CSV table of C-alpha atoms and ligand atoms in Angstrom, one decimal:
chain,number,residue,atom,x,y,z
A,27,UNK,CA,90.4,92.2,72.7
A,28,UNK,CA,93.1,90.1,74.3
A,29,UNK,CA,94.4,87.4,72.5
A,30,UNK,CA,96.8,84.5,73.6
A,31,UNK,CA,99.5,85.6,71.8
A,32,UNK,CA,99.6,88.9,73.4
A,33,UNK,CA,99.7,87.5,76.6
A,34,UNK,CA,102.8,85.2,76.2
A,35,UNK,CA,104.2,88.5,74.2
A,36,UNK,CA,103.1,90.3,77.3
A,37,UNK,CA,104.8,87.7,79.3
A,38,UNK,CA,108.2,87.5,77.5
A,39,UNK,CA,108.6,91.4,78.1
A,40,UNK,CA,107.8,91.1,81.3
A,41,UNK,CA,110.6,88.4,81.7
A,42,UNK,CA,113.4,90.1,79.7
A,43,UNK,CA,112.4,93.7,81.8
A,44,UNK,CA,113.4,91.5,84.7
A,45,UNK,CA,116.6,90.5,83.9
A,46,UNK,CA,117.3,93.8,82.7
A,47,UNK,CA,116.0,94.8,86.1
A,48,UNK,CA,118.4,92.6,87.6
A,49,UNK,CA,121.4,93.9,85.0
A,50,UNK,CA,121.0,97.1,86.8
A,51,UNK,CA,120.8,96.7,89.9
A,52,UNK,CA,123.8,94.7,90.1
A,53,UNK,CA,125.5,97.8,88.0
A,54,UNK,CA,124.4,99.9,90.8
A,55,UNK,CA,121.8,101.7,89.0
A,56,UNK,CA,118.4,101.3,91.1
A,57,UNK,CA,116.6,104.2,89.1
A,58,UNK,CA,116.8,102.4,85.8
A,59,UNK,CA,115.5,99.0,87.6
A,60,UNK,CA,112.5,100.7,88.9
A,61,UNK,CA,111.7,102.0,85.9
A,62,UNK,CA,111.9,98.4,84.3
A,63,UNK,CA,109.8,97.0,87.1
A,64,UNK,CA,107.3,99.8,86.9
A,65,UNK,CA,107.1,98.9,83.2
A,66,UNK,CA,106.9,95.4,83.4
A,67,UNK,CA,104.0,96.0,86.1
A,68,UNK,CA,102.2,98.2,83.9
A,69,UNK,CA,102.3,96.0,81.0
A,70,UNK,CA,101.0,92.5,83.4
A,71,UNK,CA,98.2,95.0,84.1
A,72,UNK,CA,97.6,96.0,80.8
A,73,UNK,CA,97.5,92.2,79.3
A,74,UNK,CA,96.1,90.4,82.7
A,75,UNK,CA,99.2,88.8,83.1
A,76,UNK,CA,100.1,88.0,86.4
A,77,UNK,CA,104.2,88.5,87.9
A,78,UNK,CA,105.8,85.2,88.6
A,79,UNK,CA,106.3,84.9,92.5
A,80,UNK,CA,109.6,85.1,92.1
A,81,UNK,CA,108.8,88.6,89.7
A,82,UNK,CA,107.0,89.8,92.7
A,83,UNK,CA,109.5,89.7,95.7
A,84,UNK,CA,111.7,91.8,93.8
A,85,UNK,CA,109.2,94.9,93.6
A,86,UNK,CA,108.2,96.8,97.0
A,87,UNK,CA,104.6,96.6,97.8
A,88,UNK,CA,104.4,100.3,98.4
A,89,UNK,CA,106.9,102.3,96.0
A,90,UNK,CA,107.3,99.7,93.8
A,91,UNK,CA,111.4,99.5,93.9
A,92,UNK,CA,113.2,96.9,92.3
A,93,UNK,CA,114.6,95.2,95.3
A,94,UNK,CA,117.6,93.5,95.2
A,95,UNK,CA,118.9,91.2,98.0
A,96,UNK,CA,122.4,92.8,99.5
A,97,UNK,CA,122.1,95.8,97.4
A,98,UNK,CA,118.9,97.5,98.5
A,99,UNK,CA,117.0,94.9,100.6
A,100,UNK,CA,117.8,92.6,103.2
A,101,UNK,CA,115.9,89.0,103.4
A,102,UNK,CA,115.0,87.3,106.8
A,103,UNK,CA,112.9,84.1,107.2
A,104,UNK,CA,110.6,84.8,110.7
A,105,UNK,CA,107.9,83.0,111.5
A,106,UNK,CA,106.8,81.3,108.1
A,107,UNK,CA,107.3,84.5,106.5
A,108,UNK,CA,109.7,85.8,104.5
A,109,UNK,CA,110.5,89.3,105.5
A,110,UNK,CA,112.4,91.9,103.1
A,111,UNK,CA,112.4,95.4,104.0
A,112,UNK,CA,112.6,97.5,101.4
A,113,UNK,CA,115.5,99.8,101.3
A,114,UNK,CA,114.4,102.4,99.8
A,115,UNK,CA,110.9,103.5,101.7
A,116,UNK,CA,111.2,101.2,105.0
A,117,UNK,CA,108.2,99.1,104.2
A,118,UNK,CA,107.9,95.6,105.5
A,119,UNK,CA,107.4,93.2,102.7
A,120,UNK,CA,105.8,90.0,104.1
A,121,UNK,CA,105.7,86.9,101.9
A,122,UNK,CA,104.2,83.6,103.4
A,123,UNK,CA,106.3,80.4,102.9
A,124,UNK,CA,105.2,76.9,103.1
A,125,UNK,CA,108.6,74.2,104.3
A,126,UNK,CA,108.5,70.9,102.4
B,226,LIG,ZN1,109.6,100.6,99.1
C-alpha cells in the first residue's frame, strides 16, 4: 500500500533526480540525464506521483531525453503552444500555454 509519506519521499527523489538531470546536462553529459529522467519517471509511476509541468517539458514525449534548452532542444512559442523539438529523435513536443 501507498502511504503519504512515500509519495512526498517519491516526490523529493524525483526533484533532486532533476536537478541532477540538469547538473549533467549542463556538463555535457546527456546519457547520464536521461538516465535520471527515466528514473525519476519510473519512480512517479511507481508512487502515482505526477512530474511537475516544469519536470515534464524537460523529458521528450517519445524517447524520453532529458531536454535541455540550447544544449539539445530548441524552444519556440507558435500559436499558443510552446514548441520544443527534441534534439535527439526529431519529435515535436507541443505544450499548450495560456497568456495572463
Ligand atoms: Zn526525443
Amino acid at each position: 500500500m501507498v502511504k503519504r509519506i512515500h509519495k512526498k519521499i517519491a516526490r523529493k527523489r524525483i526533484d533532486f533526480l532533476f536537478d541532477e538531470a540538469a547538473k549533467a546536462a549542463v556538463s555535457n553529459d546527456l546519457k547520464l540525464a536521461k538516465r535520471y529522467a527515466l528514473l525519476a519517471r519510473k519512480i512517479g509511476m511507481r508512487y502515482n506521483v505526477t512530474l511537475r509541468s516544469r519536470q515534464k517539458r524537460r523529458v521528450c514525449k517519445r524517447c524520453y531525453s532529458y531536454l535541455y534548452p540550447s544544449i539539445n532542444c530548441r524552444v519556440r512559442l507558435k500559436d499558443g503552444k510552446l514548441v520544443t523539438p527534441c534534439g535527439e529523435c526529431g519529435t515535436i513536443n507541443r505544450y499548450v500555454y495560456r497568456e495572463r
